[in-house]
PDB file of C-alpha atoms in Angstrom:
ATOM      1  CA  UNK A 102      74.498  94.013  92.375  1.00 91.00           C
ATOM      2  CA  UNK A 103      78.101  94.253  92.731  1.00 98.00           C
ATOM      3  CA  UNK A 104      79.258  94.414  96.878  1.00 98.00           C
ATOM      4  CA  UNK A 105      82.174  95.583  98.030  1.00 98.00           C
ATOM      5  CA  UNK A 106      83.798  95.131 101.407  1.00 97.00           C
ATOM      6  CA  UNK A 107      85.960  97.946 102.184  1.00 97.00           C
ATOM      7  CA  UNK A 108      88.280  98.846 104.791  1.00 95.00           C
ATOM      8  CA  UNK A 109      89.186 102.610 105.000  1.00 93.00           C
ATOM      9  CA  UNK A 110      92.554 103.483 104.022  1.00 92.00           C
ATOM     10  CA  UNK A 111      93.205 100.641 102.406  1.00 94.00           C
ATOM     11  CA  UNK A 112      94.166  98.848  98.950  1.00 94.00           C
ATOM     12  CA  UNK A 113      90.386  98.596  98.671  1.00 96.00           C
ATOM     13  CA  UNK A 114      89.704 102.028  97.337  1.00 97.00           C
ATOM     14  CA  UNK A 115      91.399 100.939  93.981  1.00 98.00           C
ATOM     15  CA  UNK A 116      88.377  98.623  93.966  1.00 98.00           C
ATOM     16  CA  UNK A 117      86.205 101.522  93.996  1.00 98.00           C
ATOM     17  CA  UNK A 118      88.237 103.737  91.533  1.00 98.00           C
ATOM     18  CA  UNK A 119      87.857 101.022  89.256  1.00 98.00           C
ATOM     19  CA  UNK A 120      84.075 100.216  89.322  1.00 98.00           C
ATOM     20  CA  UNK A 121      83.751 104.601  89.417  1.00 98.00           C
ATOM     21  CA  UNK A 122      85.823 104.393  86.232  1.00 98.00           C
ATOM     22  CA  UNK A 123      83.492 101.819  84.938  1.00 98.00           C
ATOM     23  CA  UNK A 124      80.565 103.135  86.015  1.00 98.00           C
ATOM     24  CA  UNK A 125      79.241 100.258  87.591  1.00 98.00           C
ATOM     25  CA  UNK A 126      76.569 100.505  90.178  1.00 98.00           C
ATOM     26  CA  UNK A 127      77.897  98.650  93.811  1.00 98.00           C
ATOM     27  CA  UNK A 128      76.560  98.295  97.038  1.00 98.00           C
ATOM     28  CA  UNK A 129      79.098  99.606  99.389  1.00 97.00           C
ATOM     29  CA  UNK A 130      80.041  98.068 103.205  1.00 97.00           C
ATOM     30  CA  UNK A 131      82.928 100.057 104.873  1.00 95.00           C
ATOM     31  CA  UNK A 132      84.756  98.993 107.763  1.00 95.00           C
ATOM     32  CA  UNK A 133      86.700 101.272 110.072  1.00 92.00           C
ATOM     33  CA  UNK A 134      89.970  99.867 111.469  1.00 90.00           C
ATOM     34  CA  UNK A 135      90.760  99.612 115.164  1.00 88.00           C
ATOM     35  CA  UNK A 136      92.228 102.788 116.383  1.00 85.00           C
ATOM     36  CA  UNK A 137      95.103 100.971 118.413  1.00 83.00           C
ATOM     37  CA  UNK A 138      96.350  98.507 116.111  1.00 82.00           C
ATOM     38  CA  UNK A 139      94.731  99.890 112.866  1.00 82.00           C
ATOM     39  CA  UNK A 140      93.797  96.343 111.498  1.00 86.00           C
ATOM     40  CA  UNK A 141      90.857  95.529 110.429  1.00 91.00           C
ATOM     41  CA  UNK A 142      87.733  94.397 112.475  1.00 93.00           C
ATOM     42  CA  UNK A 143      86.754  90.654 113.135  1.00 92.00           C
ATOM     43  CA  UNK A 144      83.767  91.239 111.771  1.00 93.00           C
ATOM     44  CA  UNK A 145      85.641  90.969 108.015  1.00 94.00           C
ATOM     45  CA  UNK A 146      86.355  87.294 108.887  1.00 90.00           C
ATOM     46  CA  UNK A 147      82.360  86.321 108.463  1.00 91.00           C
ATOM     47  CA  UNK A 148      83.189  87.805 104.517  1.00 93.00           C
ATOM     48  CA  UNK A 149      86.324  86.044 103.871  1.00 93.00           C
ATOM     49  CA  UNK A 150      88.393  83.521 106.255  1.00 92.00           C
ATOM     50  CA  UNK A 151      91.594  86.308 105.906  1.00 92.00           C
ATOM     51  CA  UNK A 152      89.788  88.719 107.419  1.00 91.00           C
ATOM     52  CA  UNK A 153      91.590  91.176 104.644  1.00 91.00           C
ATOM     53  CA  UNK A 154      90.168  93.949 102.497  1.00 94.00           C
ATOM     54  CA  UNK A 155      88.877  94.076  99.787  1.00 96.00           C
ATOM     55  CA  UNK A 156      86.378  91.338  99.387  1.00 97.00           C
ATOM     56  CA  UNK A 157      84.522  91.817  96.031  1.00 98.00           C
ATOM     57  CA  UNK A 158      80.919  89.836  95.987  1.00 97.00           C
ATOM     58  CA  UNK A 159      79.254  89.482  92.529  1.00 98.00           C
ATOM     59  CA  UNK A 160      77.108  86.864  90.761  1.00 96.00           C
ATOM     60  CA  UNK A 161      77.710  84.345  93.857  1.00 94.00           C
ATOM     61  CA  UNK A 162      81.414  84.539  93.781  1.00 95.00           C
ATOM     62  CA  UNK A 163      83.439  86.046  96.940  1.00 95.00           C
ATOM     63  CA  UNK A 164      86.452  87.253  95.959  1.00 97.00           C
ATOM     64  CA  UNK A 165      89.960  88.580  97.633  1.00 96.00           C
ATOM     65  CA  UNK A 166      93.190  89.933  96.403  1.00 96.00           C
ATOM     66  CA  UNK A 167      92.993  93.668  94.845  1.00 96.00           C
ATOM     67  CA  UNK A 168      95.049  92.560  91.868  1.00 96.00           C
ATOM     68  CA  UNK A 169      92.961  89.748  90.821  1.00 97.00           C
ATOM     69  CA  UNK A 170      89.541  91.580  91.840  1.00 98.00           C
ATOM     70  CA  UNK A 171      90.556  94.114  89.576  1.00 98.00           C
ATOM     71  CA  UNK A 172      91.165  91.688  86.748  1.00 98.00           C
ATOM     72  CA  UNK A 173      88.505  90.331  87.156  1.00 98.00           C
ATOM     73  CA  UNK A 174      86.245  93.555  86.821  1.00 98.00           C
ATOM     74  CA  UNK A 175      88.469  94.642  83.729  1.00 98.00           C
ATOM     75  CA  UNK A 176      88.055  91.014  82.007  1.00 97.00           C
ATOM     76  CA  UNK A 177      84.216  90.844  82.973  1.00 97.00           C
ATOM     77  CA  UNK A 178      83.220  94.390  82.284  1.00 98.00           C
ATOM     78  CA  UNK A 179      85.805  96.282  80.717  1.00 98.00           C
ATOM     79  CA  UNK A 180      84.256  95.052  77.045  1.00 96.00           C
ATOM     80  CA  UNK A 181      85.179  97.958  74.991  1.00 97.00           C
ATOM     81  CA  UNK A 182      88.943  97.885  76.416  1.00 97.00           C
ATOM     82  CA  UNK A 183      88.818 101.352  77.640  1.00 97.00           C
ATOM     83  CA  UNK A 184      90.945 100.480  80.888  1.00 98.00           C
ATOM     84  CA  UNK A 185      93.076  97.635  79.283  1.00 97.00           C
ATOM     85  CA  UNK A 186      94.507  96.116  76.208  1.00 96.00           C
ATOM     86  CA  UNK A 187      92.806  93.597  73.936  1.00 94.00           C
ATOM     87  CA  UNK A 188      93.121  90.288  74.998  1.00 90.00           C
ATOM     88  CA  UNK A 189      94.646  88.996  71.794  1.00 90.00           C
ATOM     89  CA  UNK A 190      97.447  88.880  70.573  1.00 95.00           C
ATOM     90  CA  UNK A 191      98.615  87.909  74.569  1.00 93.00           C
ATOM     91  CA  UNK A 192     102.057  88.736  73.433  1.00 95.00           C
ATOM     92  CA  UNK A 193     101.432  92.398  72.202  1.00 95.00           C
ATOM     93  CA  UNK A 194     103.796  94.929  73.624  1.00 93.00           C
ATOM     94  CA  UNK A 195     100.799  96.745  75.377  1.00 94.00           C
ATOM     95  CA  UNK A 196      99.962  93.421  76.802  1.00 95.00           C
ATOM     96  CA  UNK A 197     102.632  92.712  78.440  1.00 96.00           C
ATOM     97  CA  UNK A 198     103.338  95.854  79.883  1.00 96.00           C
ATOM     98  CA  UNK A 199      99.685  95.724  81.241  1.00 97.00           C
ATOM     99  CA  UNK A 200     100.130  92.428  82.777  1.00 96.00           C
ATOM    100  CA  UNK A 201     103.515  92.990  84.497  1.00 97.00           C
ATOM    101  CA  UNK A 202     102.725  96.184  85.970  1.00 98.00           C
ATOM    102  CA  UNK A 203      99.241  95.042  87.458  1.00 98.00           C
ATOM    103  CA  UNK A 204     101.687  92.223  88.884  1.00 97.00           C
ATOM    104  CA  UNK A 205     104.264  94.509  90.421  1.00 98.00           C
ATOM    105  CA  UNK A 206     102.205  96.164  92.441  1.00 98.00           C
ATOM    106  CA  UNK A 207     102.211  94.226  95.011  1.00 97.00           C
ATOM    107  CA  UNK A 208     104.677  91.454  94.040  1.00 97.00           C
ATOM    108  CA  UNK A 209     107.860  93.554  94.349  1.00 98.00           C
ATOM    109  CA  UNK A 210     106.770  97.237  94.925  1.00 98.00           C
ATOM    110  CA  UNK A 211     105.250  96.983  98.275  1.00 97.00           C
ATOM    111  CA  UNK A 212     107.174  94.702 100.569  1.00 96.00           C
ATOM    112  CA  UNK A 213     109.729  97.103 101.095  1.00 96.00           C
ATOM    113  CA  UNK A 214     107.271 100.110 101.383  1.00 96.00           C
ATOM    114  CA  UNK A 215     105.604  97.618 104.076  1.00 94.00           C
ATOM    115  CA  UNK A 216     108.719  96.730 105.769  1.00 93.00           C
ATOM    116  CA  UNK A 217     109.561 100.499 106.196  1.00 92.00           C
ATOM    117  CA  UNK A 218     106.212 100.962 108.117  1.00 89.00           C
ATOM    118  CA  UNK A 219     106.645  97.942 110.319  1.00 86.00           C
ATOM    119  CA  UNK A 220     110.169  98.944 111.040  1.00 89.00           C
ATOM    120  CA  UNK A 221     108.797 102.645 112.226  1.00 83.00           C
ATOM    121  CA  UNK A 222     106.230 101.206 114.102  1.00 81.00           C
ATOM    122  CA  UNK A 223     108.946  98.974 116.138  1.00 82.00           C
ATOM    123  CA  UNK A 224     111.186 101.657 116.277  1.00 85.00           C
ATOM    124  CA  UNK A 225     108.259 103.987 117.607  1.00 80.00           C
ATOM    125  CA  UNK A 226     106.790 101.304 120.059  1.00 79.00           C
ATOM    126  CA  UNK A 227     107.213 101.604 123.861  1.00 81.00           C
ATOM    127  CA  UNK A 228     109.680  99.713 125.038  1.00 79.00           C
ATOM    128  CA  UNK A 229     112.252  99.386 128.299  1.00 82.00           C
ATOM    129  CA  UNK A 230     114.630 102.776 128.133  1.00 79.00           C
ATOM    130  CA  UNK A 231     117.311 100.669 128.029  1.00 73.00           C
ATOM    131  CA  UNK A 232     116.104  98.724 125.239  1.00 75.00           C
ATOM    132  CA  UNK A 233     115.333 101.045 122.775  1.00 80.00           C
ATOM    133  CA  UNK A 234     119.006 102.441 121.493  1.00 84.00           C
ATOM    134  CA  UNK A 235     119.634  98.819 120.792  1.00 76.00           C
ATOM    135  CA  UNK A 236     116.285  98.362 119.318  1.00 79.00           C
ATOM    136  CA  UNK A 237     116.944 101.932 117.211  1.00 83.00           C
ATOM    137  CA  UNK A 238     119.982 100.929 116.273  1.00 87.00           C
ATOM    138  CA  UNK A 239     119.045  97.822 114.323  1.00 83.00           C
ATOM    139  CA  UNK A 240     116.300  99.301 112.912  1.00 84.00           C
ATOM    140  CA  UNK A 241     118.803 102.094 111.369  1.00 87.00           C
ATOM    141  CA  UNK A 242     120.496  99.407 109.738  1.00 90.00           C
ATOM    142  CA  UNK A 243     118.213  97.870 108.567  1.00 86.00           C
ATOM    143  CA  UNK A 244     116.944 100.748 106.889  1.00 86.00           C
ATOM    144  CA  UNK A 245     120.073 101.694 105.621  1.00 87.00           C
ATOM    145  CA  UNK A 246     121.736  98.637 104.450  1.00 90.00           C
ATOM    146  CA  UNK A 247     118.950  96.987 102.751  1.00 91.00           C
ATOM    147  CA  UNK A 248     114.916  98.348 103.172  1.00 93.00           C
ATOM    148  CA  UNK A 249     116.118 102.050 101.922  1.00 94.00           C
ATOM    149  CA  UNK A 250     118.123 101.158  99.049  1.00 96.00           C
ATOM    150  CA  UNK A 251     115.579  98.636  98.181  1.00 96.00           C
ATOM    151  CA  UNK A 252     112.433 101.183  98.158  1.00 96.00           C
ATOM    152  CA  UNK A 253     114.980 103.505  96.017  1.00 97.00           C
ATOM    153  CA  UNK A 254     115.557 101.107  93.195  1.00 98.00           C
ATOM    154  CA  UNK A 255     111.908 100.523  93.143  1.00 98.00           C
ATOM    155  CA  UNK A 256     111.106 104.195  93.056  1.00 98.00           C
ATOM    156  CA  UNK A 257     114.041 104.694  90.107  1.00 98.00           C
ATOM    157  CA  UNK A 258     112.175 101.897  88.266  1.00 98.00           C
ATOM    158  CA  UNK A 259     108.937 103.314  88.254  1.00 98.00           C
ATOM    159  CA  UNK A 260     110.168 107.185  87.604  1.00 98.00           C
ATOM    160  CA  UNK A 261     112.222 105.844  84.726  1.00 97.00           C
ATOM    161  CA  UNK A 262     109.215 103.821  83.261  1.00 97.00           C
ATOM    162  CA  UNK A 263     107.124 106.288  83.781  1.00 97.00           C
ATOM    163  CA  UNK A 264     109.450 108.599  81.455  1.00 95.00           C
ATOM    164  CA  UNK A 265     109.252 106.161  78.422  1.00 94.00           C
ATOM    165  CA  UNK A 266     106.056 105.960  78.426  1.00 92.00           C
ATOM    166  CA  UNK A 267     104.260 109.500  78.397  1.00 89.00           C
ATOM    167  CA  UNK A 268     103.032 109.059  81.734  1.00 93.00           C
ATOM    168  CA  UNK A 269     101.060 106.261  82.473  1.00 97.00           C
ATOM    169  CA  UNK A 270     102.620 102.953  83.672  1.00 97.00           C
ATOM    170  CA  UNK A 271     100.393 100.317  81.370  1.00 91.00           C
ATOM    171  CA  UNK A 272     101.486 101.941  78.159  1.00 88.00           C
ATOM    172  CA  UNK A 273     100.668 105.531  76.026  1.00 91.00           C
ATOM    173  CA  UNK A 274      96.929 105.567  77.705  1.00 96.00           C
ATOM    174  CA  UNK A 275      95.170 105.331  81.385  1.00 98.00           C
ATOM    175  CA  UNK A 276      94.602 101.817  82.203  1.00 98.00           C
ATOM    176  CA  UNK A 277      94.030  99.811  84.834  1.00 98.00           C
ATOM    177  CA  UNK A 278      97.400  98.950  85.722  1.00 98.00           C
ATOM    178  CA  UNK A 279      97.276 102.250  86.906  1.00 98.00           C
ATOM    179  CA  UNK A 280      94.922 101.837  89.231  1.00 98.00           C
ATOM    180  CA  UNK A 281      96.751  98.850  90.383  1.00 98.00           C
ATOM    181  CA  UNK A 282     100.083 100.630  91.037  1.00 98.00           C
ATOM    182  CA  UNK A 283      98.727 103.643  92.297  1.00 98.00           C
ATOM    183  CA  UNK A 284      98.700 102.332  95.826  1.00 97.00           C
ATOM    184  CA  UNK A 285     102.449 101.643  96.114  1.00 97.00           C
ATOM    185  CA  UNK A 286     102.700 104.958  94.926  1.00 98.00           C
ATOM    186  CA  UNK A 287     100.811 106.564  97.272  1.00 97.00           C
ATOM    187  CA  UNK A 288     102.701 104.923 100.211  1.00 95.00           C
ATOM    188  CA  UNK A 289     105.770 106.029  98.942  1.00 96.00           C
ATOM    189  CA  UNK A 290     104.433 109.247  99.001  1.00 96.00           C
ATOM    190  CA  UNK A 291     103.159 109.111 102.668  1.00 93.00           C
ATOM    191  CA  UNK A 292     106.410 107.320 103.953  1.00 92.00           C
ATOM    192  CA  UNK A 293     109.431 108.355 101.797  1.00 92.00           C
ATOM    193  CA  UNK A 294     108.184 111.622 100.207  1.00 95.00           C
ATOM    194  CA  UNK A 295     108.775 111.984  95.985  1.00 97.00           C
ATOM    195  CA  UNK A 296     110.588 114.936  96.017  1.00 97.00           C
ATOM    196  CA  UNK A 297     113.679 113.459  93.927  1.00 97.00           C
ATOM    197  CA  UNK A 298     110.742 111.295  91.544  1.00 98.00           C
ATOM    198  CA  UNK A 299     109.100 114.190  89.720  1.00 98.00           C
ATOM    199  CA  UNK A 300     107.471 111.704  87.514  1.00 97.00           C
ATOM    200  CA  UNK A 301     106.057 109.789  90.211  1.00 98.00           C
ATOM    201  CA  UNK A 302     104.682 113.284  91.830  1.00 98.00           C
ATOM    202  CA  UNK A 303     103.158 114.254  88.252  1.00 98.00           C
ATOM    203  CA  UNK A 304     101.096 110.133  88.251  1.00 98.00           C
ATOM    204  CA  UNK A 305      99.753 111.306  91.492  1.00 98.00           C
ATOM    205  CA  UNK A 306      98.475 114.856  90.270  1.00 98.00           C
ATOM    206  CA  UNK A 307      97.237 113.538  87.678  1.00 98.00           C
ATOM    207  CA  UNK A 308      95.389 110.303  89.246  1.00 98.00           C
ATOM    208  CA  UNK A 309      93.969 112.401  91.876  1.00 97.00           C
ATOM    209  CA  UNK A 310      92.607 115.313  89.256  1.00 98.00           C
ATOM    210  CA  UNK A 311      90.512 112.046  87.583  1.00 98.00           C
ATOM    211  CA  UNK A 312      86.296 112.353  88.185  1.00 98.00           C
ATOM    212  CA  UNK A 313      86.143 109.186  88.983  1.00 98.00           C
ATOM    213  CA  UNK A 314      89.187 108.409  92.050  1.00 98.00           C
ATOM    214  CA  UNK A 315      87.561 111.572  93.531  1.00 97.00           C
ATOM    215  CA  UNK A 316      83.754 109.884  93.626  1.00 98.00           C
ATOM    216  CA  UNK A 317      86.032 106.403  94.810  1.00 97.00           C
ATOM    217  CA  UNK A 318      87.356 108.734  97.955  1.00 96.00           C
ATOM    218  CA  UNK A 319      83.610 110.236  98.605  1.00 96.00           C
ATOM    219  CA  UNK A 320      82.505 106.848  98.555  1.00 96.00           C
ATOM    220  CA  UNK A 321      85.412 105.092 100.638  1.00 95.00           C
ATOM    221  CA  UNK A 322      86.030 107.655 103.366  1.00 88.00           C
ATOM    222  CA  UNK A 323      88.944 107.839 104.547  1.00 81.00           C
ATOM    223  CA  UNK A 324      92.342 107.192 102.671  1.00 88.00           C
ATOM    224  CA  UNK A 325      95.152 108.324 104.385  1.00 86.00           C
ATOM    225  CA  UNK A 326      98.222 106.045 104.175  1.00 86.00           C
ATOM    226  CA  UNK A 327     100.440 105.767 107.268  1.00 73.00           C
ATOM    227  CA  UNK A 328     103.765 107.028 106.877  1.00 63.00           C
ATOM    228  CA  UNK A 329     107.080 105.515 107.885  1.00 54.00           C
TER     229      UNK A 329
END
């Protein structure tokens, strides 16, 4: 039996969407996260030395890392290909679109989606009165010289990809590169709002309309991404 150790509102839930999609049968442990720092529990340390989320258990291996638990699942289960390409030729097209975008995800999408909620948290925190226009004002420019025009090129690259391809970001069908990128996504959402990326707004109508993310939510509990 497949285990899962999730942490609610987290990257873990693509962890679930995934095994939903699959239809694989998983023993579920959730975690809540501290309601004044919103990390997650110590207790996560005794599954993996990170103390991060998600941990995947199956077959006597303990693994981390969303992007590689999900390869994982797709390489090990996924045998008909429905959520990914065929493995040979490793230079197809499809292939390589697959691979970088189940990369991206976290490799260049979300550090600036993650340095826009730190910043808000700082900028939020209490702090001396006479501290915090000085403290707001390097936060503004930080925003505006470098973390917003950085989240905007990410959010043009993704719109535009999403454009020449029909939709999806792993080629003409639903993959699992979806499922990896749908996180970044949805933080965008929460903390910049996709008003001006109708594509992007259409991915997430479209994700969230799926059978199986909506059994992945029943299962996870909460999901609600923290905005900036």
């Amino acid at each position: 039996m497949i285990t899962v150790h999730h942490l609610e509102s987290s990257r873990s839930q693509r962890v679930l969407w995934l095994l939903e999609e699959l239809a694989l049968p998983y023993q579920l442990v959730r975690y809540a996260r501290d309601p004044k720092t919103l990390l997650a529990p110590p207790s996560l340390r005794a599954i993996h030395p990170l103390g991060k989320s998600p941990v995947l258990v199956d077959d006597g291996h303990t693994l981390a890392e969303s992007g590689a638990i999900l390869e994982y699942l797709v390489e090990r289960y996924d045998t008909g290909h429905a959520l990914s390409p065929t493995p040979l030729p490793v230079d197809s097209p499809e292939r390589l679109q697959y691979r970088y975008w189940m990369h991206y995800a976290e490799g260049s999408a979300m550090p600036p989606l993650l340095l826009t909620l730190v910043l808000a948290r700082i900028r939020d925190a209490r702090m001396p009165f006479f501290a915090r226009p000085v403290a707001r004002s390097i936060i503004g420019k930080a925003m505006a010289g470098f973390v917003g025009p950085q989240v905007k090129l990410h959010l043009d690259w993704m719109e535009s990809s999403l454009a020449r391809s029909g939709g999806w970001f792993g080629g003409e069908r639903f993959t699992a590169a979806d499922i990896q990128v749908s996180f970044p996504v949805e933080a965008a959402a929460a903390r910049h709002g996709l008003a001006a990326h109708p594509q992007l707004a259409g991915f997430l109508q479209r994700i969230h309309a799926r059978p199986a993310y909506q059994r992945a939510l029943a299962q996870g509990g909460p999901f609600a991404l923290a905005g900036g």
